[in-house]
Structures are given as structure tokens and as C-alpha cells.
CSV table of C-alpha atoms in Angstrom, one decimal:
chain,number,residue,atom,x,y,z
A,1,UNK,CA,-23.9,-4.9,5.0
A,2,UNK,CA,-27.4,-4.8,6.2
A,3,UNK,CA,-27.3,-3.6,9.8
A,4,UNK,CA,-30.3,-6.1,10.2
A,5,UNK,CA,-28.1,-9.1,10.0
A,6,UNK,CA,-24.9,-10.8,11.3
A,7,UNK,CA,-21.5,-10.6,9.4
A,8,UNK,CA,-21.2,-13.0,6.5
A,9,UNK,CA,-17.7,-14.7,6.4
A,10,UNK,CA,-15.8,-16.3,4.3
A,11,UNK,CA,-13.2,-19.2,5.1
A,12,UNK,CA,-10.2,-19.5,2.3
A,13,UNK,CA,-8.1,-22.0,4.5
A,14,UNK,CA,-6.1,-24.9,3.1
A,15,UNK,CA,-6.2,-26.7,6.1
A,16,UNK,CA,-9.4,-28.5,6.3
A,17,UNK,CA,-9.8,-29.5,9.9
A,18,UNK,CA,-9.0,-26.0,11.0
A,19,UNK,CA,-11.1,-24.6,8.3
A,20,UNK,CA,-14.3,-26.6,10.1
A,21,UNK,CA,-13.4,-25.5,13.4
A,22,UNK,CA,-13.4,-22.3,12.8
A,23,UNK,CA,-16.9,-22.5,11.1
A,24,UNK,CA,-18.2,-24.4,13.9
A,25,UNK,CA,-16.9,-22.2,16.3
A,26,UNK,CA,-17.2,-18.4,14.9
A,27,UNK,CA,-21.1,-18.3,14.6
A,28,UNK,CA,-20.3,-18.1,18.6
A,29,UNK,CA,-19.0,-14.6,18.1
A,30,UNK,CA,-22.1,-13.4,16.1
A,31,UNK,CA,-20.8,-14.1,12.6
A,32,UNK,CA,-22.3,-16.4,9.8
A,33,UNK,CA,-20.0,-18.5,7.8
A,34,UNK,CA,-21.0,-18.7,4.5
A,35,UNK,CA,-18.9,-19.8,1.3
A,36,UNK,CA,-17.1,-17.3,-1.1
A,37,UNK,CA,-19.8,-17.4,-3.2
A,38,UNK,CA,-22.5,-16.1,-1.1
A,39,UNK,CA,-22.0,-12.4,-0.8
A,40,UNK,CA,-19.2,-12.7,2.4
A,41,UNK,CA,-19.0,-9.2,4.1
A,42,UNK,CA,-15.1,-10.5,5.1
A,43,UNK,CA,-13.1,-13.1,3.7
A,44,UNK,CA,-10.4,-14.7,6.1
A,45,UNK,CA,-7.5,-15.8,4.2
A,46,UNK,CA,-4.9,-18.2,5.8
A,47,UNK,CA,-1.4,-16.9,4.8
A,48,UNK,CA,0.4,-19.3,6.6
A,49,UNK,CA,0.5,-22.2,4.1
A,50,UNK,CA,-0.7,-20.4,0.7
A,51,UNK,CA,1.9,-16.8,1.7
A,52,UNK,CA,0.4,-13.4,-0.1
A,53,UNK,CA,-0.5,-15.4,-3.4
A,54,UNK,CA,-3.7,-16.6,-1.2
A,55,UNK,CA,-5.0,-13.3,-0.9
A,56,UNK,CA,-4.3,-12.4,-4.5
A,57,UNK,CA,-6.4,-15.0,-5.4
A,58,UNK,CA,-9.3,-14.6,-3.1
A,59,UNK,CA,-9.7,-11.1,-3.6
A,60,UNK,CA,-10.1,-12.4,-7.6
A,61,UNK,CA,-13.0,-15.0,-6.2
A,62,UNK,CA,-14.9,-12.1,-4.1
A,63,UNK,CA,-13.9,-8.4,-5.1
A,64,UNK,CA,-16.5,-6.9,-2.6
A,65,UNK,CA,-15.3,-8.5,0.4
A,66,UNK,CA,-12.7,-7.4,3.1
A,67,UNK,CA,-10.4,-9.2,3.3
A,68,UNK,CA,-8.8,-10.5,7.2
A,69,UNK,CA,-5.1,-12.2,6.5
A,70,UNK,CA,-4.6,-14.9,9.0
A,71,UNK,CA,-1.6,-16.4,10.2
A,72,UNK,CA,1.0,-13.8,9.8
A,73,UNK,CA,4.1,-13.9,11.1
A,74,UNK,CA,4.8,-10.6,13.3
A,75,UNK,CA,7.2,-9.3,10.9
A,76,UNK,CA,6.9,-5.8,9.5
A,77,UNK,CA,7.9,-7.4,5.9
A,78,UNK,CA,5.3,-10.1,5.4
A,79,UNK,CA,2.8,-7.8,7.5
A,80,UNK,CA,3.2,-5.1,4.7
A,81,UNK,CA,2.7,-7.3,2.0
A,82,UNK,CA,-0.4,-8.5,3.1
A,83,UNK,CA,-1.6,-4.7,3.3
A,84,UNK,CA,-0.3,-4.3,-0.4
A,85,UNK,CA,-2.2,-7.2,-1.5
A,86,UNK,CA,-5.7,-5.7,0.0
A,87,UNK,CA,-5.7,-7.2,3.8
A,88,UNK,CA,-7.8,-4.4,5.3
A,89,UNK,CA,-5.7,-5.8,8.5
A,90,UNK,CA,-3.7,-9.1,9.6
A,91,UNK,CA,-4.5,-11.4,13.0
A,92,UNK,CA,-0.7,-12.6,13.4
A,93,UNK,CA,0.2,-16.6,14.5
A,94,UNK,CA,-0.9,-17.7,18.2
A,95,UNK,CA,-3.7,-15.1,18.3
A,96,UNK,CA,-6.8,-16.5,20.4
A,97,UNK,CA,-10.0,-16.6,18.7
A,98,UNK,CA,-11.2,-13.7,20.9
A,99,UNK,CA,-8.8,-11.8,18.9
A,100,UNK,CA,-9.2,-13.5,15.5
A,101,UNK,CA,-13.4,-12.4,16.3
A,102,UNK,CA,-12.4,-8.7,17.6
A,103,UNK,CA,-10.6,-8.3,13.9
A,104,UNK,CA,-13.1,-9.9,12.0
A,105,UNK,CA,-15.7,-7.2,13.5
A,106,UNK,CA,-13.3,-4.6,13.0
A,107,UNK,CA,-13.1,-5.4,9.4
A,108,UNK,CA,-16.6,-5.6,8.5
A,109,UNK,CA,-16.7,-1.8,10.3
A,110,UNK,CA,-14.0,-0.8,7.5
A,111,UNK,CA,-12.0,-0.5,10.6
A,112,UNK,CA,-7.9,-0.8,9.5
A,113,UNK,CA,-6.1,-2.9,11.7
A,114,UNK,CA,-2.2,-2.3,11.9
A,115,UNK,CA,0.0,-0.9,14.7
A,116,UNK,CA,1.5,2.1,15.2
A,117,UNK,CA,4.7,1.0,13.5
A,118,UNK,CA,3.7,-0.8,10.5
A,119,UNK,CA,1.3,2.3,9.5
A,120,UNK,CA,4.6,4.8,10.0
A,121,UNK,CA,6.7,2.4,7.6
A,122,UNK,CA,3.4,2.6,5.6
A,123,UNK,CA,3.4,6.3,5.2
A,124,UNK,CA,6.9,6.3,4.5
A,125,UNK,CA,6.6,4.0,1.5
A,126,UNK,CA,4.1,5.9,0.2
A,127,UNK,CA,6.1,9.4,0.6
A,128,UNK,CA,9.1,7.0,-1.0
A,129,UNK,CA,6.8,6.2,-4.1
A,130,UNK,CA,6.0,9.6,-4.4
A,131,UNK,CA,9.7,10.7,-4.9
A,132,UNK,CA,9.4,7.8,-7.6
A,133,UNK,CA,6.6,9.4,-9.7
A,134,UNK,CA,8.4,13.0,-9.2
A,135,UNK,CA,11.5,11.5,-10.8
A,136,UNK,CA,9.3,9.7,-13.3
A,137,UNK,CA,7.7,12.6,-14.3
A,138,UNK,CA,11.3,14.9,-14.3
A,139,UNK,CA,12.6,12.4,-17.0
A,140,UNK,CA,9.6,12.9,-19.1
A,141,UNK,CA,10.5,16.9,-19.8
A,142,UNK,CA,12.2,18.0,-22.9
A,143,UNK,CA,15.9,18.7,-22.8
A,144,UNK,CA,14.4,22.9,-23.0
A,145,UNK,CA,12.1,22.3,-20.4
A,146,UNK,CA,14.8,20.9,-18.0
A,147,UNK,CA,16.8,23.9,-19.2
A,148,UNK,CA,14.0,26.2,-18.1
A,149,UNK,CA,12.9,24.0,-14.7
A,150,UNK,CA,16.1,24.6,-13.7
A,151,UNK,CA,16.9,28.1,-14.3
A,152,UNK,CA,13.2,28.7,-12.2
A,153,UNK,CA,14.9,26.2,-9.3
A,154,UNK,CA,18.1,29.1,-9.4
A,155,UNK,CA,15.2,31.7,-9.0
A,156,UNK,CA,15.0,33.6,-12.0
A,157,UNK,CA,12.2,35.2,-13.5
A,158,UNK,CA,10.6,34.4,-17.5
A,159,UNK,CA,12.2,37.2,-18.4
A,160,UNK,CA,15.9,36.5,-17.1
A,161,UNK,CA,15.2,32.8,-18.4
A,162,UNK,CA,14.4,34.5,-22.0
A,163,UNK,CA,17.3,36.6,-21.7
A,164,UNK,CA,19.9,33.8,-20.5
A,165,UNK,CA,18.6,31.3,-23.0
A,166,UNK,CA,17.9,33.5,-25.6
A,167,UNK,CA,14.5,33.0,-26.2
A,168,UNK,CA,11.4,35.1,-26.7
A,169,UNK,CA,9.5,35.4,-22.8
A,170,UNK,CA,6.3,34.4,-24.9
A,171,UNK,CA,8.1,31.3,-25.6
A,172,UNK,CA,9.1,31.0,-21.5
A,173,UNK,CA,5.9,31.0,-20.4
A,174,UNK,CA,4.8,28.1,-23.0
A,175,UNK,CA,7.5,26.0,-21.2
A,176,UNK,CA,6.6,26.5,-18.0
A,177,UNK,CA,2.8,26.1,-18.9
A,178,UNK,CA,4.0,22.5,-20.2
A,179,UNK,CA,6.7,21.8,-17.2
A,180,UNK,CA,3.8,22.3,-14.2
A,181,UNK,CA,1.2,20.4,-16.7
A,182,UNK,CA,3.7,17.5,-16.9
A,183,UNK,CA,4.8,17.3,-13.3
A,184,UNK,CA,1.5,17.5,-12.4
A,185,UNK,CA,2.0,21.0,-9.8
A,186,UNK,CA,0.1,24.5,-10.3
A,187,UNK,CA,3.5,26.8,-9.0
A,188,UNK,CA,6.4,27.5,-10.4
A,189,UNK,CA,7.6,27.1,-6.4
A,190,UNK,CA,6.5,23.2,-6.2
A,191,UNK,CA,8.1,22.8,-9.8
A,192,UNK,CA,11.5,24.1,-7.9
A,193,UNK,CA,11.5,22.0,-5.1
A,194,UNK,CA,10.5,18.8,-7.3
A,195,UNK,CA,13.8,19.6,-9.6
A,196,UNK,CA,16.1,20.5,-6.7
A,197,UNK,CA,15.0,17.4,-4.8
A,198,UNK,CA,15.6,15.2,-8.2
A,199,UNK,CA,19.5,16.9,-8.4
A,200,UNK,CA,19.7,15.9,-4.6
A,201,UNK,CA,18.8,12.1,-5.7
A,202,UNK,CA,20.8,12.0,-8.7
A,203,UNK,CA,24.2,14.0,-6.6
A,204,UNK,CA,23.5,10.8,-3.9
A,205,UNK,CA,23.3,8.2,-6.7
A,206,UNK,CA,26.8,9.4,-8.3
A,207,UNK,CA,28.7,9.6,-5.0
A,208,UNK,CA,27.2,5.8,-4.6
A,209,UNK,CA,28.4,4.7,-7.5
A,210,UNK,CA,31.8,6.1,-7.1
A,211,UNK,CA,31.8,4.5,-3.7
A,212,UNK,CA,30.7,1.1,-4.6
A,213,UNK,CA,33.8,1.2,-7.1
A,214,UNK,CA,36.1,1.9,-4.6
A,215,UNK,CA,8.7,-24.0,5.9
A,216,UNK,CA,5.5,-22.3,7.5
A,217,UNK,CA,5.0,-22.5,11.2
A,218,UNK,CA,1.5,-23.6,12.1
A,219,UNK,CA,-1.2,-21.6,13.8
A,220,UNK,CA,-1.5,-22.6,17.4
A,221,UNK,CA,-3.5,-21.4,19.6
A,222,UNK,CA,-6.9,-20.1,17.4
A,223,UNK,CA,-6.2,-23.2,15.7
A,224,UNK,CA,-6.3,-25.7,19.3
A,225,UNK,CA,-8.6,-23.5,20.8
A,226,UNK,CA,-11.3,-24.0,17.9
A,227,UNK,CA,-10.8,-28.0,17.3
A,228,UNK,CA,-11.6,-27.9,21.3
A,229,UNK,CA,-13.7,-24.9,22.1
């Protein structure tokens, strides 16, 4: 955005009378409504009638934009899907339109906008997809290579993993050449851990198993307060 003029935003709202509030009333706050089509800097997308799908969509009809979700509910569920569907941050239900304004600015800054909490349970889903692609990558070794990944997670050397599997230590060192290429690591160290984490997961998933045998509310007050500002 040019620093030479206002914030361009967009309005994807279903509800038409709040949809022309708000355009009459955000110019107020130094920002220019302007339709999706016209270069918007943010896009303010109403999840209280159209749920996540509605920023799917609009981030389909304006790819450049930032996009504000409106209208959450305060719950850490529907506030992380909106943040997995590309809301740079979220203005929740019953916000006043100082606050919807103060987000919308904070957006077009690249600003994120999330609490504490929901950017904790963030960074735990992302250390939890990590473990995915670990496992992912663990199936994707040769029966031999999982041999040799886990005779380096016991500590041995090329040579003892040679000798133990009888194998030349030429042919060692190809395997664990293709084990850290395929999980992605440069030590045989990190290689280790990945493995001994992936026993941990699959020990926990067998003692599981044996175990287990044994309609939208509205938006209030930025709502009221911009069909009577």
C-alpha cells in the first residue's frame, strides 16, 4: 500500500444493511471502502452467517488482500480456523467499531492479531504437524534403512552396524547418506531422536489400542453502533 493514501477495504458481508453501515461509517476511521475488485489492502469477511467457507472464498476473489474475519465467536476452535483459512487476525461478536477500526489498521500493517493463548495452541499445532511429517517421512525408509536408523538410535557406529548386520561399512554409509536425505536432517544425532520419538508414538498407540479393547448469533454492537453512528 502506498503510504500516500488511506487503506482500501473491502466488505464481503451477507447482510446488506450492515454491509452499508459499515461503508458509511468506516471512511470515519481513515479507511476507503472500495469493492473487491478494486485493489482492497484488507478484505473484512463476515463469518457469522457464511462460517470459514466465506473466507475461503474471498481470499479466491482477492488473493493480495488481508484478510480481517468478523464476527467470530470467542472460541479457540472457530478462532483457529479462521487463522488456517488466511485471517491475518479475527474481531470477535459485540466488538465496537473502535475495535473493528484498530484491527482493520493492524492488518493493513501486517500486524497479526491473536491472543496470547490462541498463538500458544498455534505453536503447538504446528510442533504437532511436525511429529506428522517425521512419521511420514519414517514410513517412507526401506525395511534396511529402518534396520540401520535403528541400530544408529542404540548408538552404534558404521562399522558395528556392518558387523551386526553383516554388511560391507561402504554399504553403511550409503544407507545412512539415503536415511538423513529422506528424513530431511544433516546428523546422524537428529536421525536418532526422529526414530526414537516415532517408537515412543507407535509404544503409546499399541497400549491405546489394547486399552480401548478392554444457528449464528448476530453481531451486536459494531453492527447497532454503525446503522446509528
Amino acid at each position: 500500500m502506498r503510504r500516500d493514501r488511506r487503506p482500501r477495504v473491502a466488505l464481503v458481508v451477507e447482510n446488506r444493511p450492515y454491509r452499508d453501515a459499515l461503508g458509511r461509517v468506516l471512511p470515519r476511521y481513515g479507511l476507503t471502502v472500495v469493492d473487491c475488485s478494486e485493489d482492497p489492502d484488507v478484505l473484512l469477511v463476515d463469518v457469522a452467517l457464511g462460517g470459514v467457507g466465506s473466507l475461503r472464498d474471498a481470499a479466491a476473489t482477492a488473493q493480495d488482500a488481508r484478510m480481517l474475519a468478523v464476527g467470530v465467536r470467542d472460541l479457540d476452535r472457530e478462532v483457529l480456523s479462521c487463522i488456517e483459512a488466511g485471517a491475518i487476525g479475527y474481531v470477535v461478536r459485540g466488538a465496537s467499531l473502535d475495535d473493528l477500526a484498530e484491527a482493520t489498521h493492524r492488518a493493513v500493517r501486517d500486524e497479526p492479531l491473536a491472543s496470547p493463548h490462541v498463538i500458544a495452541t498455534l505453536m503447538r499445532r504446528v510442533a504437532a504437524l511436525s511429529e506428522v511429517g517425521a512419521q511420514a517421512s519414517i514410513g517412507g525408509l526401506t525395511s534396511r534403512e529402518l534396520e540401520v536408523a535403528e541400530l544408529i538410535e542404540q548408538g552404534l557406529s558404521n562399522k558395528e552396524i556392518a558387523a551386526h548386520l553383516s554388511i560391507a561399512v561402504t554399504t553403511v554409509k550409503n544407507h545412512v547418506h539415503s536415511i538423513l536425505e529422506k528424513l530431511n536432517v544433516h546428523r546422524r544425532g537428529e536421525a536418532a531422536s526422529l526414530v526414537r520419538n516415532s517408537g515412543s508414538k507407535a509404544a503409546q498407540g499399541s497400549r491405546g489400542d489394547q486399552s480401548a479393547d478392554s444457528s449464528p448469533e448476530p453481531i451486536r454492537s459494531a453492527e447497532a453502533a454503525a446503522r446509528n453512528p
